[in-house]
GROMACS .gro file of C-alpha atoms in nm:
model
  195
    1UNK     CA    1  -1.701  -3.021  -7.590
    2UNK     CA    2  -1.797  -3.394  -7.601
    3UNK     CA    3  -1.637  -3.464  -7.241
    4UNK     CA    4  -1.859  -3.186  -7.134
    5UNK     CA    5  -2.167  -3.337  -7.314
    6UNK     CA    6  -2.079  -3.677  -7.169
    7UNK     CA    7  -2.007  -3.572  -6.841
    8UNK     CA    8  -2.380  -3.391  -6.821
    9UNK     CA    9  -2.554  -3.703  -6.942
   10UNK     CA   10  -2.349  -3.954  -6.695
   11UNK     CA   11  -2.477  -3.686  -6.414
   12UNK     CA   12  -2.810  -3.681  -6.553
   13UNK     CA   13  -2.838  -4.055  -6.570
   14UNK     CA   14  -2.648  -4.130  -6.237
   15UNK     CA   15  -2.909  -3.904  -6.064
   16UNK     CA   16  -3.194  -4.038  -6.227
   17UNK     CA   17  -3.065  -4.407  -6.132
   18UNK     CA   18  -2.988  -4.256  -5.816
   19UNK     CA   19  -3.363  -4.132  -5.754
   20UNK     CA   20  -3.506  -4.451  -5.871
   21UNK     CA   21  -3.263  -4.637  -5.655
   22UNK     CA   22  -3.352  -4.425  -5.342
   23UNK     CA   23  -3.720  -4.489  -5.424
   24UNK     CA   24  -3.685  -4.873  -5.464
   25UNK     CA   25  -3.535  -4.898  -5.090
   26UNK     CA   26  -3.815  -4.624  -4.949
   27UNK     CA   27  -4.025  -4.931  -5.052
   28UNK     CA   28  -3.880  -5.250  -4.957
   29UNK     CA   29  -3.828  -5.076  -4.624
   30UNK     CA   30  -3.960  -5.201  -4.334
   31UNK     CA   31  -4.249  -5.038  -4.121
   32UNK     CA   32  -4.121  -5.100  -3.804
   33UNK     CA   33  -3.874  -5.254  -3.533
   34UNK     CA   34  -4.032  -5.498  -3.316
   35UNK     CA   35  -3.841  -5.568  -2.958
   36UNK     CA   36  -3.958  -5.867  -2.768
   37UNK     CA   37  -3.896  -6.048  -2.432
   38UNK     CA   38  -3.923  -6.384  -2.425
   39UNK     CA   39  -4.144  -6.587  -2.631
   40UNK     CA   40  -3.924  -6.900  -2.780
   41UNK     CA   41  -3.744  -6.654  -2.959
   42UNK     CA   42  -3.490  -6.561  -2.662
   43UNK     CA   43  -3.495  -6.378  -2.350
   44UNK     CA   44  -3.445  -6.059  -2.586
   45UNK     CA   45  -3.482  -6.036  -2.937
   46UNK     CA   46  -3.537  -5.789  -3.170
   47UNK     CA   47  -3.592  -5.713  -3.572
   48UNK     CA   48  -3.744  -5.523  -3.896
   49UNK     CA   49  -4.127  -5.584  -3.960
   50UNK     CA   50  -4.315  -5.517  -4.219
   51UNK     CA   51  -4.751  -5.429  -4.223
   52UNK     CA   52  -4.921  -5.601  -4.521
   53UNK     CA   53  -5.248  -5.617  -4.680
   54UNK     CA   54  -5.447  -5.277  -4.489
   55UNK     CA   55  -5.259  -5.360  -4.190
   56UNK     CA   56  -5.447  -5.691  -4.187
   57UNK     CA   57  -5.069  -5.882  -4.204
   58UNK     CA   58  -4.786  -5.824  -3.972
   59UNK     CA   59  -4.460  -6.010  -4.118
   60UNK     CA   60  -4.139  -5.973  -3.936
   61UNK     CA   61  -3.795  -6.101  -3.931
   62UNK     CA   62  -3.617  -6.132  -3.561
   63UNK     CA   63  -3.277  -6.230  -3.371
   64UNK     CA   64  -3.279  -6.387  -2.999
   65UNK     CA   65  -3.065  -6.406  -2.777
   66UNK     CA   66  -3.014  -6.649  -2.480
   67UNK     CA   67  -2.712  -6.619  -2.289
   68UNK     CA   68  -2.538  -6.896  -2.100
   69UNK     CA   69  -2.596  -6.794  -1.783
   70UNK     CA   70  -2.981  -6.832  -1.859
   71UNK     CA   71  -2.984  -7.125  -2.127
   72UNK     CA   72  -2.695  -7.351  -2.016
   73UNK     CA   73  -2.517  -7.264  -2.342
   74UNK     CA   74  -2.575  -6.947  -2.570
   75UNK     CA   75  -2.865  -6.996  -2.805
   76UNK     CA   76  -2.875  -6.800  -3.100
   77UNK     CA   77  -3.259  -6.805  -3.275
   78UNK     CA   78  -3.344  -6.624  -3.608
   79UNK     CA   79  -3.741  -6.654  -3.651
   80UNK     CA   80  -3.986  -6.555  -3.926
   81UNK     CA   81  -4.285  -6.421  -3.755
   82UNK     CA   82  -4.636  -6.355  -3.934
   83UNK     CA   83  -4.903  -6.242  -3.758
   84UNK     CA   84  -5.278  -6.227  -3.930
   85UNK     CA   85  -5.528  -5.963  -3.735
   86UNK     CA   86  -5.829  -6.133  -3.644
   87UNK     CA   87  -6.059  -5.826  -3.548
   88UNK     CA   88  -6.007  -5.478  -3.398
   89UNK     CA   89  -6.200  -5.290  -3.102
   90UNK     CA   90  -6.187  -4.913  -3.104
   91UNK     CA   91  -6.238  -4.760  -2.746
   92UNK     CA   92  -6.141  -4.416  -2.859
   93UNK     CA   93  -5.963  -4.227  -3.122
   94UNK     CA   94  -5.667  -4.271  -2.940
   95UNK     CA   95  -5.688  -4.627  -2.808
   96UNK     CA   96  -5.758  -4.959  -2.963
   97UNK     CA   97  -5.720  -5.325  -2.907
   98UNK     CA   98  -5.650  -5.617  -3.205
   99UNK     CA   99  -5.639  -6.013  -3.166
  100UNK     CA  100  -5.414  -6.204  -3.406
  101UNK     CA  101  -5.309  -6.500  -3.426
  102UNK     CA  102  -5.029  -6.604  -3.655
  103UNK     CA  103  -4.680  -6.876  -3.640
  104UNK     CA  104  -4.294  -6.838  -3.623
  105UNK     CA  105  -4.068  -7.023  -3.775
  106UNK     CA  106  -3.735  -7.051  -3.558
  107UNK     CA  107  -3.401  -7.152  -3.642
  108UNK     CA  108  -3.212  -7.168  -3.320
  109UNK     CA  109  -2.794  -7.225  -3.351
  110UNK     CA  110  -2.632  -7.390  -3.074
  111UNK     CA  111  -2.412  -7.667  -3.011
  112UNK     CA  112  -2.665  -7.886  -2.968
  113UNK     CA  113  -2.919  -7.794  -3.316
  114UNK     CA  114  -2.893  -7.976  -3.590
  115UNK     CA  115  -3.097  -7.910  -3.965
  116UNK     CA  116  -2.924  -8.282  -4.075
  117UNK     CA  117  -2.823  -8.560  -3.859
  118UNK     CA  118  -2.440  -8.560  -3.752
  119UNK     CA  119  -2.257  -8.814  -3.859
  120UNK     CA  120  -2.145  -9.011  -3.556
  121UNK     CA  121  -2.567  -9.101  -3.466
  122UNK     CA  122  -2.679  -9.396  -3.701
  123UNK     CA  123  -2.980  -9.216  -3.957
  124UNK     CA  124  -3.338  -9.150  -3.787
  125UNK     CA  125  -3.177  -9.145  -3.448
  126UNK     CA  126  -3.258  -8.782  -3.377
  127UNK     CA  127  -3.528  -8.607  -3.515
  128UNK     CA  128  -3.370  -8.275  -3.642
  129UNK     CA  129  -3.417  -7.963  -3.354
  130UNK     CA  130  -3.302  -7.644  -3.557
  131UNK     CA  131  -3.585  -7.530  -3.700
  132UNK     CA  132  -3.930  -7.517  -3.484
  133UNK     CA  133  -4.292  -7.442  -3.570
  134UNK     CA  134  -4.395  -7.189  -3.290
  135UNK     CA  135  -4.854  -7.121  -3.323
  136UNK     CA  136  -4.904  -6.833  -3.109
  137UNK     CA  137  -5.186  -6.568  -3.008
  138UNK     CA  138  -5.155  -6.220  -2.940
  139UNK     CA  139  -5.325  -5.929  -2.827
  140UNK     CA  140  -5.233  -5.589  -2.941
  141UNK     CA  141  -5.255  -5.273  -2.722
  142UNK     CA  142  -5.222  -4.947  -2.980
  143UNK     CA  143  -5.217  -4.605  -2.893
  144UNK     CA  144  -5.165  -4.344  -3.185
  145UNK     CA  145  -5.146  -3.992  -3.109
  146UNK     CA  146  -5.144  -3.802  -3.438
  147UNK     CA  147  -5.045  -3.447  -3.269
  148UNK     CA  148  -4.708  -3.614  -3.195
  149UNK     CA  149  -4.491  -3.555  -3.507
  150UNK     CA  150  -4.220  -3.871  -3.401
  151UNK     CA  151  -4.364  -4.189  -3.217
  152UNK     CA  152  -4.722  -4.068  -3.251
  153UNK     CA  153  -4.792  -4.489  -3.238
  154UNK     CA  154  -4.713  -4.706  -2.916
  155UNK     CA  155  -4.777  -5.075  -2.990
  156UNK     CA  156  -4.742  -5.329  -2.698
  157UNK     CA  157  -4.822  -5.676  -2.716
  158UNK     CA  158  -4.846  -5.933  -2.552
  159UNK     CA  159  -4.810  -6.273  -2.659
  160UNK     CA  160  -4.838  -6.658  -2.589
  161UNK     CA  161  -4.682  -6.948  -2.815
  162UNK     CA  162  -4.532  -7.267  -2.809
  163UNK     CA  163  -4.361  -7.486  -3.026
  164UNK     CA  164  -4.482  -7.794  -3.235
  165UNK     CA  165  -4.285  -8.078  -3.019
  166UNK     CA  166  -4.424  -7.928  -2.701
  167UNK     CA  167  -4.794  -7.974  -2.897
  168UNK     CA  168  -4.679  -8.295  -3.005
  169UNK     CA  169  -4.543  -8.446  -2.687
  170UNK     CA  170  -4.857  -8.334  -2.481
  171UNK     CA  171  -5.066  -8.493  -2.749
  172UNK     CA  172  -4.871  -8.853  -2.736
  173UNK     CA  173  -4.786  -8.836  -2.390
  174UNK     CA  174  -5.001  -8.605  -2.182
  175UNK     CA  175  -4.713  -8.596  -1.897
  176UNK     CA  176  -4.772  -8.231  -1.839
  177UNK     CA  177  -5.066  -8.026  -1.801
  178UNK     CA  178  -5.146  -7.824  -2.135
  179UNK     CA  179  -5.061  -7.501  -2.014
  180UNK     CA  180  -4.723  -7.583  -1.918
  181UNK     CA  181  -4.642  -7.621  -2.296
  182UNK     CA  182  -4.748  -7.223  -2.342
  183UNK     CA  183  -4.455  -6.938  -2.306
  184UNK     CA  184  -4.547  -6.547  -2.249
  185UNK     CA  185  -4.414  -6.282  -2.426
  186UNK     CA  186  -4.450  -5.915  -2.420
  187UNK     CA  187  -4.311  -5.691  -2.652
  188UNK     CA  188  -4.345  -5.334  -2.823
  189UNK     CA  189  -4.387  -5.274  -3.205
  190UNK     CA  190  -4.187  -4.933  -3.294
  191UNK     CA  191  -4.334  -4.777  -3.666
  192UNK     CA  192  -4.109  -4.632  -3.830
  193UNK     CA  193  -4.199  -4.288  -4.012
  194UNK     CA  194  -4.198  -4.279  -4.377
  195UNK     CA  195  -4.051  -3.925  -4.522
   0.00000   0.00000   0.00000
């Protein structure tokens, strides 16, 4: 009789941890998949985003991709994207249009990236190139179609960035015209339905 007792109160708990545990990852997940091409990311990338504060906050975590043929030598980028709507036009129910601006933060692994200074190059030789600072502007073309029960929402954006040593050199040097230091990207944000 007590293995029975015990066995209904471990099932009882392990489904009620179980539940709670199924709840907790309903909420940390994300919102949507973002895919993206270009944009100092990589000629792809791709990655989990999350909406914040009313929609008001777009945060987003991505992987890029540029392959040898394209970058001289694969380049791997992992970037922390945040994106903070400015304002939002409404043309119809369906259709609307948002400006944001917002940053990335990029680390990009290659042969050539470096967070601390190798060894063999005597100390403030190189400035470290891993991680960039990317500002960047984008404008947001969203349809939602609520009589559509899966992707009722079509976000694509489009996108233009650069990276704080292009800012940097144009500001010291001035070698290049300013909007040679500015990369387009378009992309597509894909929400994900909540059950």
């Amino acid at each position: 009789m007590k293995k029975i007792v015990a066995y209904i109160l471990l099932m009882f708990f392990a489904s009620s941890y179980a539940h709670a545990q199924e709840k907790f990852i309903h909420k940390i997940g994300p919102d949507n998949v973002k895919i993206q091409f270009a944009g100092n990311i990589g000629v792809v990338s791709t990655g989990i985003g999350y909406s914040l504060f009313s929609d008001k906050m777009q945060s987003c975590l991505l992987y890029g991709f540029v392959p040898e043929s394209i970058g001289g030598q694969d380049i791997h980028t992992i970037a922390s994207k945040n994106t903070f709507k400015l304002f939002e036009k409404s043309f119809t129910q369906c259709f609307s249009l948002t400006h944001s601006i917002g940053f990335s933060l990029n680390y990009s692994i290659t042969k050539n990236t470096f967070i601390f200074l190798p060894k063999q190059y005597p100390d403030d030789y190189y400035a470290p190139n891993a991680i960039r600072f990317a500002p960047l502007f984008s404008l947001n073309f969203i349809y939602i179609n609520k009589n559509i029960n899966l992707f009722n929402n079509l976000n694509i954006y489009f996108e233009i960035s650069t990276l704080d040593n292009y800012l940097w050199y144009y500001i010291k040097s001035r070698a290049f015209n300013f909007s040679d230091i500015w990369n387009l990207a378009i992309g597509t944000t894909i929400p994900l339905k909540r059950i």
